[in-house]
Coordinates of C-alpha atoms in Angstrom, one line a residue:
Chain V
M1 CA 0.0 0.0 0.0
E2 CA 2.9 2.3 0.8
V3 CA 4.3 1.8 -2.7
Y4 CA 0.8 2.5 -4.2
K5 CA 0.6 5.8 -2.3
N6 CA 3.6 7.2 -4.0
I7 CA 3.2 6.1 -7.6
S8 CA 1.9 8.7 -10.0
I9 CA -1.8 9.1 -10.8
K10 CA -1.0 8.1 -14.4
N11 CA 0.2 4.7 -13.2
K12 CA -2.5 4.4 -10.6
L13 CA -5.1 4.9 -13.3
I14 CA -3.4 2.2 -15.5
L15 CA -3.2 -0.1 -12.6
I16 CA -6.9 0.4 -11.6
Q17 CA -8.0 -0.2 -15.2
L18 CA -5.9 -3.3 -15.5
I19 CA -7.2 -4.7 -12.3
T20 CA -10.8 -3.9 -13.2
S21 CA -10.5 -5.4 -16.7
F22 CA -8.7 -8.5 -15.2
I23 CA -11.5 -9.1 -12.7
A24 CA -14.2 -8.5 -15.3
V25 CA -12.7 -10.7 -17.9
L26 CA -11.9 -13.4 -15.3
I27 CA -15.5 -13.5 -14.1
C28 CA -16.8 -13.7 -17.7
C29 CA -14.4 -16.5 -18.5
I30 CA -15.5 -18.5 -15.4
L31 CA -19.1 -18.0 -16.2
F32 CA -18.6 -19.0 -19.8
V33 CA -16.6 -22.1 -18.8
F34 CA -19.3 -23.1 -16.4
N35 CA -22.0 -22.5 -18.9
D36 CA -20.2 -24.4 -21.6
I37 CA -19.5 -27.3 -19.4
K38 CA -23.1 -27.4 -18.4
T39 CA -24.2 -27.3 -22.1
F40 CA -21.7 -29.9 -23.0
N41 CA -22.8 -32.2 -20.3
N42 CA -26.5 -31.7 -21.2
S43 CA -25.8 -32.5 -24.8
M44 CA -23.8 -35.6 -23.8
V45 CA -26.6 -36.8 -21.6
E46 CA -29.2 -36.1 -24.3
N47 CA -27.0 -38.0 -26.8
K48 CA -26.8 -41.0 -24.5
N49 CA -30.5 -40.7 -23.8
S50 CA -31.3 -41.0 -27.5
I51 CA -28.9 -43.9 -27.9
A52 CA -30.7 -45.6 -25.0
E53 CA -34.0 -44.9 -26.6
I54 CA -32.8 -46.4 -29.9
V55 CA -31.5 -49.4 -28.0
G56 CA -34.8 -49.6 -26.2
V57 CA -36.9 -49.5 -29.3
N58 CA -34.8 -52.1 -31.0
A59 CA -35.0 -54.2 -27.9
I60 CA -38.8 -54.4 -28.0
A61 CA -38.9 -57.4 -30.3
P62 CA -36.1 -59.4 -28.5
L63 CA -37.9 -58.7 -25.2
L64 CA -41.3 -59.8 -26.6
F65 CA -39.8 -62.9 -28.1
N66 CA -37.4 -63.5 -25.3
D67 CA -34.5 -63.5 -27.8
K68 CA -31.5 -62.8 -25.6
D69 CA -29.0 -63.2 -28.4
A70 CA -30.7 -60.5 -30.5
A71 CA -30.7 -58.3 -27.5
L72 CA -27.0 -58.9 -26.9
Q73 CA -26.4 -58.2 -30.6
I74 CA -28.1 -54.9 -30.3
L75 CA -26.0 -54.0 -27.3
T76 CA -22.8 -55.2 -28.9
N77 CA -23.5 -52.7 -31.8
L78 CA -22.8 -50.0 -29.2
K79 CA -19.1 -50.8 -29.7
S80 CA -19.1 -48.2 -32.4
N81 CA -19.6 -45.7 -29.6
P82 CA -16.5 -46.0 -27.5
S83 CA -17.6 -43.7 -24.7
I84 CA -20.3 -46.2 -23.7
L85 CA -18.6 -48.4 -21.1
N86 CA -21.5 -50.7 -20.1
A87 CA -25.0 -51.3 -21.3
A88 CA -27.8 -53.6 -20.0
I89 CA -31.3 -54.5 -20.8
F90 CA -33.7 -55.5 -18.0
D91 CA -37.1 -57.1 -18.5
K92 CA -40.3 -55.8 -17.0
D93 CA -39.6 -57.7 -13.8
G94 CA -36.3 -56.0 -13.4
A95 CA -34.3 -59.2 -14.2
K96 CA -31.2 -58.7 -16.3
F97 CA -32.0 -59.7 -20.0
A98 CA -28.7 -58.8 -21.7
Q99 CA -25.4 -57.0 -20.8
Y100 CA -22.5 -55.5 -22.7
D101 CA -19.2 -54.5 -21.2
V102 CA -16.4 -52.8 -23.2
N103 CA -13.7 -54.0 -20.8
K104 CA -15.1 -57.5 -20.4
T105 CA -15.4 -56.8 -16.7
P106 CA -19.1 -56.8 -16.1
F107 CA -20.4 -53.7 -14.3
L108 CA -22.9 -54.3 -11.6
F109 CA -25.9 -52.2 -12.6
P110 CA -28.2 -51.2 -9.8
P111 CA -31.7 -52.6 -10.1
P112 CA -34.0 -50.6 -12.3
G113 CA -36.3 -48.1 -10.5
D114 CA -33.6 -47.2 -8.0
D115 CA -33.5 -43.4 -7.4
E116 CA -29.8 -43.2 -7.7
V117 CA -29.8 -43.8 -11.4
E118 CA -32.6 -41.6 -12.3
D119 CA -30.3 -38.8 -13.5
A120 CA -27.0 -38.5 -15.1
D121 CA -24.2 -38.8 -12.5
F122 CA -20.9 -37.1 -13.0
I123 CA -19.1 -38.9 -10.2
D124 CA -15.9 -40.4 -11.4
Q125 CA -16.5 -38.6 -14.7
K126 CA -19.0 -41.3 -15.6
F127 CA -22.7 -41.2 -15.9
M128 CA -25.6 -43.4 -16.4
V129 CA -28.8 -43.1 -18.5
V130 CA -31.9 -45.1 -18.0
Y131 CA -34.7 -45.7 -20.6
Q132 CA -38.0 -47.3 -19.9
I133 CA -39.1 -49.4 -22.8
M134 CA -42.8 -49.1 -23.5
K135 CA -44.9 -51.0 -26.0
D136 CA -48.5 -49.7 -26.7
G137 CA -48.4 -47.9 -23.3
E138 CA -47.3 -51.0 -21.5
F139 CA -43.9 -51.2 -19.6
I140 CA -41.9 -54.1 -20.9
G141 CA -38.4 -53.4 -19.8
T142 CA -35.4 -51.0 -19.0
V143 CA -32.3 -50.0 -20.8
M144 CA -29.3 -48.7 -18.8
L145 CA -26.2 -47.2 -20.3
R146 CA -23.1 -46.3 -18.4
S147 CA -20.9 -43.8 -20.2
K148 CA -17.7 -42.0 -19.5
I149 CA -17.5 -38.2 -19.9
V150 CA -15.6 -37.9 -23.1
A151 CA -12.3 -35.9 -23.0
F152 CA -13.7 -33.8 -20.2
N153 CA -10.2 -32.9 -19.0
E154 CA -8.9 -31.9 -22.4
I155 CA -12.0 -29.7 -22.9
L156 CA -11.4 -28.1 -19.5
I157 CA -7.7 -27.5 -20.3
N158 CA -8.7 -26.0 -23.6
Y159 CA -11.1 -23.8 -21.9
V160 CA -8.5 -22.6 -19.5
K161 CA -6.1 -22.0 -22.4
V162 CA -8.6 -20.0 -24.3
A163 CA -9.7 -18.1 -21.2
S164 CA -6.2 -17.2 -20.2
S165 CA -5.3 -16.0 -23.7
V166 CA -8.5 -14.0 -23.7
L167 CA -7.6 -12.7 -20.3
L168 CA -4.1 -11.7 -21.5
G169 CA -5.3 -10.2 -24.6
A170 CA -7.9 -8.2 -22.8
L171 CA -5.3 -7.0 -20.3
L172 CA -3.0 -6.0 -23.1
I173 CA -5.7 -4.1 -24.9
A174 CA -6.8 -2.6 -21.6
F175 CA -3.3 -1.6 -20.9
I176 CA -2.8 0.0 -24.3
F177 CA -6.1 1.9 -24.1
S178 CA -5.8 3.0 -20.6
A179 CA -2.2 4.1 -21.2
F180 CA -3.5 6.2 -24.0
F181 CA -6.7 7.5 -22.4
Q182 CA -5.2 8.2 -19.0
Q183 CA -3.1 10.8 -20.7
K184 CA -6.3 12.8 -21.3
I185 CA -6.7 13.1 -17.6
T186 CA -3.3 13.0 -16.2
K187 CA -1.9 15.5 -18.7
R188 CA -4.5 18.0 -17.5
I189 CA -3.6 17.3 -13.9
Q190 CA 0.1 17.6 -14.8
F191 CA -0.7 20.9 -16.5
L192 CA -2.4 22.2 -13.4
M193 CA 0.5 21.0 -11.3
N194 CA 3.1 22.7 -13.5
K195 CA 1.1 25.9 -13.5
T196 CA 0.9 25.8 -9.7
K197 CA 4.6 25.3 -9.5
E198 CA 5.3 28.1 -11.9
I199 CA 3.1 30.5 -10.0
T200 CA 4.7 29.6 -6.6
S201 CA 8.2 30.0 -8.0
T202 CA 7.6 33.2 -9.9
G203 CA 5.0 34.7 -7.6
N204 CA 3.2 35.9 -10.7
Y205 CA -0.5 35.6 -9.6
S206 CA -1.8 37.1 -12.8
N207 CA -1.3 33.6 -14.4
R208 CA -4.5 31.6 -15.2
V209 CA -5.3 28.1 -16.1
L210 CA -7.1 27.5 -19.4
I211 CA -10.3 25.4 -18.9
K212 CA -11.4 23.2 -21.8
E213 CA -13.6 20.5 -20.1
M214 CA -16.0 21.1 -17.2
D215 CA -15.3 17.9 -15.3
E216 CA -13.8 17.6 -11.8
I217 CA -10.5 18.8 -13.1
G218 CA -12.2 21.6 -14.9
V219 CA -14.0 22.6 -11.6
L220 CA -10.7 22.3 -9.8
S221 CA -9.0 24.5 -12.4
K222 CA -11.9 27.0 -12.1
E223 CA -11.6 27.1 -8.4
F224 CA -7.9 27.4 -8.7
N225 CA -8.4 30.4 -10.9
N226 CA -10.8 31.9 -8.4
M227 CA -8.3 31.4 -5.7
L228 CA -5.7 33.2 -7.9
D229 CA -8.2 36.0 -8.4
Q230 CA -8.5 36.5 -4.7
I231 CA -4.8 36.2 -4.1
Q232 CA -4.2 38.8 -6.8
K233 CA -6.8 41.1 -5.4
M234 CA -5.2 40.7 -1.9
Q235 CA -1.8 41.2 -3.3
N236 CA -2.8 44.3 -5.1
S237 CA -4.5 45.8 -2.1
L238 CA -1.5 44.9 0.0
K239 CA 0.7 46.6 -2.6
D240 CA -1.5 49.7 -2.6
A241 CA -1.4 49.7 1.2
N242 CA 2.3 49.3 1.2
A243 CA 2.8 52.0 -1.3
D244 CA 0.6 54.2 0.6
L245 CA 2.4 53.4 3.8
E246 CA 5.7 53.9 2.2
E247 CA 4.6 57.2 0.8
R248 CA 3.4 58.3 4.3
V249 CA 6.6 57.1 5.9
K250 CA 8.6 59.0 3.3
E251 CA 6.6 62.1 3.9
R252 CA 6.9 61.7 7.7
T253 CA 10.6 61.0 7.4
A254 CA 11.1 64.0 5.2
K255 CA 9.2 66.1 7.6
L256 CA 11.1 64.8 10.6
E257 CA 14.4 65.3 8.7
R258 CA 13.4 68.8 7.9
S259 CA 12.4 69.7 11.4
N260 CA 15.5 67.9 12.8
Q261 CA 17.7 69.8 10.4
E262 CA 16.0 73.0 11.3
L263 CA 16.4 72.3 14.9
E264 CA 20.1 71.5 14.5
Q265 CA 20.5 74.5 12.2
F266 CA 18.9 76.5 14.9
A267 CA 21.1 75.2 17.6
Y268 CA 24.1 75.7 15.5
V269 CA 23.3 79.2 14.4
A270 CA 22.0 80.2 17.8
S271 CA 25.0 78.9 19.7
H272 CA 27.3 80.4 17.0
D273 CA 25.7 83.8 17.1
L274 CA 25.2 83.8 20.9
Q275 CA 28.9 83.5 21.3
E276 CA 29.7 86.8 19.7
P277 CA 27.9 89.2 22.1
L278 CA 29.0 87.0 25.0
R279 CA 32.6 87.3 23.8
T280 CA 32.3 91.1 23.7
I281 CA 30.9 91.1 27.2
S282 CA 33.6 88.9 28.4
N283 CA 36.3 90.9 26.6
F284 CA 35.3 94.2 28.0
V285 CA 34.6 92.9 31.5
G286 CA 38.1 91.5 31.3
L287 CA 39.4 94.9 30.5
L288 CA 37.4 96.5 33.4
E289 CA 38.6 93.8 35.8
K290 CA 42.1 94.9 35.0
K291 CA 41.2 98.6 35.5
Y292 CA 39.7 97.9 39.0
P293 CA 42.1 95.3 40.5
K294 CA 41.6 93.4 43.6
G295 CA 41.6 95.5 46.7
G296 CA 40.7 98.5 44.7
E297 CA 37.6 100.6 44.6
E298 CA 34.6 99.2 46.4
D299 CA 33.5 95.7 45.4
Y300 CA 34.0 96.1 41.6
Y301 CA 36.6 93.4 41.4
R302 CA 34.2 90.9 43.1
Y303 CA 31.4 91.9 40.8
F304 CA 33.5 91.5 37.7
Q305 CA 34.5 88.1 39.0
F306 CA 30.9 87.1 39.1
I307 CA 30.3 88.4 35.6
M308 CA 33.4 86.7 34.3
K309 CA 32.5 83.4 35.8
A310 CA 29.0 83.6 34.5
T311 CA 30.1 84.6 31.0
S312 CA 32.7 81.9 30.9
R313 CA 30.2 79.3 32.0
M314 CA 27.8 80.5 29.3
Q315 CA 30.6 80.3 26.8
N316 CA 31.3 76.7 27.8
L317 CA 27.6 75.9 27.5
I318 CA 27.4 77.5 24.1
R319 CA 30.6 75.8 23.0
D320 CA 29.2 72.4 24.0
L321 CA 25.8 73.0 22.5
L322 CA 27.6 73.8 19.3
E323 CA 29.6 70.6 19.6
I324 CA 26.5 68.5 20.0
S325 CA 24.6 70.2 17.3
R326 CA 27.5 69.6 15.0
V327 CA 27.5 65.8 15.5
G328 CA 26.6 64.2 12.3
R329 CA 27.3 67.3 10.1
N330 CA 29.4 66.4 7.1
V331 CA 30.2 63.1 8.8
Q332 CA 32.5 60.8 7.0
F333 CA 32.7 57.1 7.7
A334 CA 36.0 55.4 7.0
E335 CA 38.3 52.7 8.4
V336 CA 39.5 53.8 11.8
D337 CA 42.1 52.1 14.0
C338 CA 40.9 52.6 17.6
N339 CA 44.3 51.9 19.0
K340 CA 45.5 54.9 17.1
I341 CA 42.6 57.0 18.4
I342 CA 43.5 56.2 22.0
L343 CA 47.2 56.8 21.5
D344 CA 46.4 60.2 19.9
L345 CA 44.0 61.0 22.8
M346 CA 46.6 60.0 25.4
A347 CA 49.0 62.4 23.8
E348 CA 46.5 65.2 23.7
M349 CA 45.4 64.6 27.2
E350 CA 48.8 64.0 28.6
I351 CA 48.8 67.0 31.0
S352 CA 45.5 66.1 32.5
I353 CA 46.5 62.4 32.8
T354 CA 49.7 63.2 34.5
E355 CA 48.1 65.8 36.8
N356 CA 45.7 63.2 38.0
D357 CA 48.4 60.6 38.3
A358 CA 46.1 58.4 36.2
T359 CA 46.9 55.2 34.1
V360 CA 45.1 54.3 30.9
H361 CA 45.2 50.7 29.7
F362 CA 44.0 49.4 26.5
S363 CA 44.7 46.3 24.4
D364 CA 43.8 44.9 21.0
L365 CA 41.2 47.4 20.0
P366 CA 39.6 46.8 16.6
T367 CA 39.9 48.6 13.3
L368 CA 36.4 49.4 12.1
I369 CA 34.3 51.6 9.9
A370 CA 33.3 54.8 11.8
S371 CA 33.7 58.5 11.9
E372 CA 37.1 59.1 13.4
I373 CA 36.4 62.6 14.7
E374 CA 33.2 61.5 16.4
L375 CA 34.5 58.2 17.8
K376 CA 37.5 60.1 19.2
R377 CA 35.1 62.5 20.8
V378 CA 33.3 59.6 22.6
F379 CA 36.5 58.3 24.0
Q380 CA 37.7 61.7 24.9
N381 CA 34.5 62.4 26.8
L382 CA 34.6 59.1 28.6
I383 CA 38.2 59.4 29.6
S384 CA 37.9 63.0 30.8
N385 CA 34.8 62.0 32.8
A386 CA 36.8 59.2 34.4
L387 CA 39.5 61.6 35.3
K388 CA 37.1 64.2 36.5
F389 CA 35.0 61.9 38.6
K390 CA 37.9 60.1 40.2
N391 CA 37.8 58.7 43.7
K392 CA 39.1 61.1 46.3
N393 CA 41.5 58.4 47.6
G394 CA 43.3 56.4 45.0
T395 CA 44.6 57.1 41.5
P396 CA 42.4 56.8 38.5
R397 CA 42.8 53.6 36.5
I398 CA 41.1 53.5 33.1
T399 CA 40.8 50.3 31.1
I400 CA 39.6 50.3 27.5
R401 CA 38.6 47.0 26.0
A402 CA 36.5 45.8 23.0
Q403 CA 34.5 42.8 22.0
E404 CA 33.3 41.8 18.6
N405 CA 30.2 39.9 17.6
D406 CA 28.4 39.3 14.3
N407 CA 26.8 42.7 14.1
E408 CA 28.7 45.1 16.2
F409 CA 31.7 46.0 18.2
I410 CA 31.2 46.6 21.9
F411 CA 33.6 48.9 23.7
M412 CA 34.1 49.1 27.4
V413 CA 35.6 52.0 29.3
E414 CA 36.1 51.1 32.9
D415 CA 37.2 53.3 35.7
N416 CA 37.6 53.1 39.5
G417 CA 35.9 56.5 40.1
I418 CA 33.1 57.6 42.3
G419 CA 30.5 55.5 40.5
I420 CA 26.9 56.3 39.8
R421 CA 23.8 55.5 41.8
P422 CA 21.6 53.0 39.9
E423 CA 18.7 55.4 39.9
H424 CA 20.8 57.8 37.8
N425 CA 21.8 55.2 35.2
N426 CA 19.6 56.5 32.5
K427 CA 19.5 60.1 33.5
I428 CA 23.1 60.7 32.8
F429 CA 22.7 60.6 29.0
N430 CA 20.2 63.4 29.0
I431 CA 21.3 66.8 27.8
F432 CA 22.2 69.3 30.5
Q433 CA 21.7 66.5 33.1
R434 CA 24.2 67.1 35.9
L435 CA 24.4 65.1 39.2
H436 CA 26.8 67.4 40.9
S437 CA 27.1 71.1 41.6
N438 CA 29.3 73.2 39.4
T439 CA 31.7 73.9 42.2
E440 CA 32.1 70.2 43.0
Y441 CA 32.6 69.0 39.4
P442 CA 32.5 71.7 36.8
G443 CA 30.8 70.8 33.5
T444 CA 27.9 71.6 31.2
G445 CA 26.1 68.2 31.2
I446 CA 26.4 67.8 27.5
G447 CA 29.3 65.4 27.2
L448 CA 27.4 62.1 27.6
A449 CA 24.5 63.4 25.5
T450 CA 27.0 64.1 22.8
C451 CA 28.4 60.5 23.2
K452 CA 24.8 59.1 23.0
K453 CA 24.2 61.0 19.8
I454 CA 27.5 59.9 18.2
V455 CA 26.9 56.3 19.1
A456 CA 23.4 56.5 17.7
L457 CA 24.9 57.9 14.5
H458 CA 26.8 54.6 14.4
N459 CA 23.6 52.6 14.9
G460 CA 24.8 51.7 18.4
N461 CA 23.8 52.0 22.0
I462 CA 25.5 53.4 25.1
W463 CA 24.9 52.1 28.6
I464 CA 26.6 51.8 31.9
E465 CA 27.3 49.3 34.7
S466 CA 28.3 51.1 37.9
T467 CA 28.8 50.4 41.6
Y468 CA 28.5 53.6 43.7
E469 CA 31.8 54.6 45.1
V470 CA 33.6 51.7 43.4
G471 CA 33.7 52.5 39.7
T472 CA 31.8 52.7 36.5
T473 CA 32.0 50.8 33.2
F474 CA 30.7 52.6 30.1
Y475 CA 29.6 50.3 27.3
F476 CA 28.9 51.4 23.8
S477 CA 28.4 49.5 20.6
I478 CA 29.3 50.5 17.0
S479 CA 27.3 48.7 14.4
K480 CA 29.1 46.9 11.5
H481 CA 26.3 48.0 9.3
I482 CA 26.1 51.8 9.5
T483 CA 23.1 53.0 7.5
S484 CA 21.9 55.7 9.9
S485 CA 20.1 58.6 8.4
I486 CA 22.3 61.2 10.1
N487 CA 19.5 63.6 10.9
L488 CA 17.4 61.0 12.6
A489 CA 20.2 59.7 14.6
T490 CA 18.9 61.2 17.8
Chain K
M1 CA 60.5 93.1 22.2
K2 CA 59.9 93.2 18.5
K3 CA 57.8 95.9 17.1
I4 CA 56.2 96.1 13.7
N5 CA 54.9 99.0 11.8
C6 CA 51.3 98.3 11.0
I7 CA 48.6 95.9 11.8
L8 CA 45.4 95.9 9.8
L9 CA 42.2 94.5 11.4
V10 CA 39.6 93.3 9.0
D11 CA 36.4 92.7 10.9
D12 CA 32.8 94.0 10.7
N13 CA 32.3 93.8 14.5
P14 CA 33.2 97.2 16.0
A15 CA 33.3 95.8 19.5
D16 CA 35.9 93.3 18.4
N17 CA 37.9 95.9 16.6
E18 CA 37.8 98.2 19.6
F19 CA 38.9 95.4 21.9
H20 CA 41.7 94.2 19.6
K21 CA 42.9 97.7 19.2
I22 CA 43.2 98.0 23.0
I23 CA 45.0 94.6 23.2
I24 CA 47.4 95.6 20.5
N25 CA 48.1 98.9 22.1
D26 CA 48.5 97.3 25.5
S27 CA 50.9 94.7 24.2
D28 CA 52.9 97.5 22.4
V29 CA 53.9 95.5 19.4
C30 CA 53.2 98.0 16.6
N31 CA 53.1 101.6 15.7
N32 CA 49.8 101.7 13.7
V33 CA 46.6 99.9 14.0
K34 CA 44.3 100.3 11.0
I35 CA 40.7 99.0 10.8
A36 CA 38.7 97.9 7.8
T37 CA 35.1 96.9 8.4
T38 CA 34.6 95.1 5.1
G39 CA 36.8 93.0 2.8
N40 CA 36.4 95.6 0.1
K41 CA 37.7 98.4 2.4
A42 CA 40.6 96.2 3.3
L43 CA 41.5 95.7 -0.4
E44 CA 41.2 99.4 -1.0
Y45 CA 43.5 100.1 1.9
I46 CA 46.1 97.7 0.7
I47 CA 46.0 99.3 -2.8
K48 CA 46.2 102.8 -1.3
S49 CA 49.1 101.8 0.9
G50 CA 51.0 100.9 -2.3
N51 CA 50.5 104.4 -3.6
S52 CA 51.3 106.6 -0.6
E53 CA 52.8 104.7 2.3
A54 CA 53.2 107.8 4.3
E55 CA 49.5 108.4 4.6
F56 CA 48.5 104.7 4.5
P57 CA 51.2 102.6 6.2
K58 CA 51.6 99.2 4.5
P59 CA 50.3 96.5 6.9
D60 CA 52.9 94.0 8.1
L61 CA 50.2 91.8 9.6
I62 CA 46.5 91.4 8.8
F63 CA 44.1 89.9 11.2
L64 CA 41.3 88.6 9.0
D65 CA 37.8 87.7 10.3
I66 CA 36.0 84.9 8.5
N67 CA 32.3 85.7 9.1
M68 CA 31.6 89.1 7.5
P69 CA 28.5 90.2 5.7
G70 CA 29.0 90.9 1.9
M71 CA 32.5 89.6 1.4
N72 CA 33.7 87.0 3.9
G73 CA 37.2 86.2 4.8
F74 CA 37.7 83.5 2.2
E75 CA 36.2 85.7 -0.5
F76 CA 38.5 88.5 0.5
L77 CA 41.4 86.1 0.1
D78 CA 40.3 85.2 -3.5
E79 CA 40.4 88.9 -4.4
Y80 CA 43.6 89.4 -2.4
H81 CA 45.2 86.6 -4.4
S82 CA 44.9 88.5 -7.7
L83 CA 46.6 91.7 -6.3
D84 CA 49.9 92.8 -7.5
S85 CA 52.5 90.6 -5.8
K86 CA 54.5 93.8 -4.9
L87 CA 51.6 94.9 -2.7
K88 CA 51.4 91.6 -1.0
S89 CA 55.1 91.1 -0.3
K90 CA 55.9 90.5 3.3
I91 CA 52.3 90.7 4.5
V92 CA 51.5 88.1 7.1
I93 CA 47.8 87.1 7.2
I94 CA 46.3 85.4 10.2
M95 CA 42.7 84.4 10.1
L96 CA 40.7 85.1 13.2
S97 CA 37.5 83.5 13.9
T98 CA 35.0 82.6 16.6
S99 CA 34.3 79.6 14.6
L100 CA 34.9 76.3 16.3
N101 CA 34.3 74.6 13.1
P102 CA 37.4 72.5 12.3
D103 CA 36.5 72.8 8.6
D104 CA 37.3 76.5 8.6
A105 CA 40.7 76.0 10.1
E106 CA 41.4 73.2 7.6
R107 CA 40.3 75.4 4.7
A108 CA 42.4 78.3 5.9
R109 CA 45.5 76.2 6.2
K110 CA 45.2 75.2 2.5
I111 CA 45.4 78.8 1.4
K112 CA 49.0 79.8 0.7
E113 CA 48.5 83.5 1.7
V114 CA 47.3 82.5 5.1
T115 CA 50.1 82.1 7.6
D116 CA 48.0 81.0 10.7
F117 CA 44.6 80.5 12.1
M118 CA 43.6 81.8 15.5
N119 CA 40.5 82.0 17.6
K120 CA 39.0 85.3 18.9
P121 CA 39.7 87.1 21.1
L122 CA 43.2 88.2 20.8
M123 CA 45.0 88.4 24.1
V124 CA 48.2 90.2 25.0
D125 CA 50.2 87.1 25.5
T126 CA 49.1 85.3 22.4
L127 CA 49.6 88.5 20.3
K128 CA 53.1 88.9 21.7
S129 CA 54.1 85.3 20.9
T130 CA 52.6 85.6 17.5
I131 CA 54.8 88.6 16.7
E132 CA 57.8 86.8 18.1
K133 CA 57.0 83.9 15.9
Y134 CA 56.4 85.5 12.5
F135 CA 58.6 88.6 12.6

């Protein structure tokens, strides 16, 4: 059955037709054989019956005249019919009158009138016929003939031969015809199958199956076409919806980009232009400060100190604002060796590192695609933070490491500084977010926001792990697939 | 202490000009401070100085602002480039800007007439060391 399941419909059809024809022809043959045997037997019995009748009629005179020799003579004439094995004539009292035996061995006939001999009997392929001799309506005796069934076996074998050749012939013809006609069905199924394959492989749902005949396959094809109609309709509406969505996303993106650009432009211009008047204030207050030195007239010096501090703080704020607004402007991504970045930074920050008695360790940093200026700025911010927020007791130790996975590089900048309380973990990346007073740790609160923006520009993330008063590790990732639309980077 | 004859300040901002003038005077590095509030006026002055150096002393050093309305610092340099080389001889040009944009500094360094790039404001110490350096 397992084999049957997997053979093609074409072969299944042929097989089914062959089995059907085989069974049909076999039944026919069997019926024919039985019928023929029956007919043959009947004719044989009838033939023997008429012989018995002839013998009976001829035996009337010998019986009437009690001439046993004549009766025997009549029986002996049966020699010409070799199928008759034994024959006997009985008188009206049932006494044997004459008997003939082909093989000289006398056959013991049952007494006349016994039921057993009424009909032809085919046991042992022999049979008997009985004829009652009548003369003018009066019973005068009985004839019994015992005959063998002539060549029954040969006839039977012949029948089997004929039947099997008919069977074979029928099967052959059935095979040829079914092999030919099954094509009419299987070809259409195959056509439907190929069409389905074609549609699934090309995804072209505008394809249709041509329908020629409205049988089951035709209905199937029609429904298949209907299904394709629906899929196509769905596909089209999906396409429309997609296009619509894409259009809207595009619009929204353009809008966002525009407003982002405007915002950055604003920040840039504002901070740039704010600097100028501030510088003038600072310049001239500086001059005044010199004119009214410490210990001079009234409290001028002190007031100028306040003004100078305030302007210098504002200048720093504006400078940092300008910095953050410039992230992503004219950015260029290229291959960058991070080891070189750190070496450069260590040279640039040498004074600050030495002043703080700090050590910076790094090993095996990767070479990757990034914006060198921006990446350098991230490291610079993180290192100077580590120096700024050092533990009061102990010298700063900064360790820079990197890991690589399939999609990104992850950098770690670890320090042994004052640490950050967990509740501040996310706050610190907000612009202008400061956790300390300006006198404690001076700064504008823009450095980490700038780092976050730069990392986002590299399709990455920035986060920390920190233990308060023990140290902080800053993590940031740089994607290997930088696609970021610069203006949406925040 | 070195002392040069003339410094020309090219800047549209009067407050900056005033301040720089004070700084230059305080640091006592030159005899004359001239001011041009536009690029055109600066070009005119240079040409005039070629004609009558007594009235218009030839600048030894020009402090050139970048952001100016009309003709900006770089446009001024384009014009300056086509001046008679006699007029330009021995003039040191230092670009002064408030701009923190590294592109400006990069661009300035590529121009052969530009000797240096500095950020505003000028201070007495930096001015003195600059004079020491270039004269």
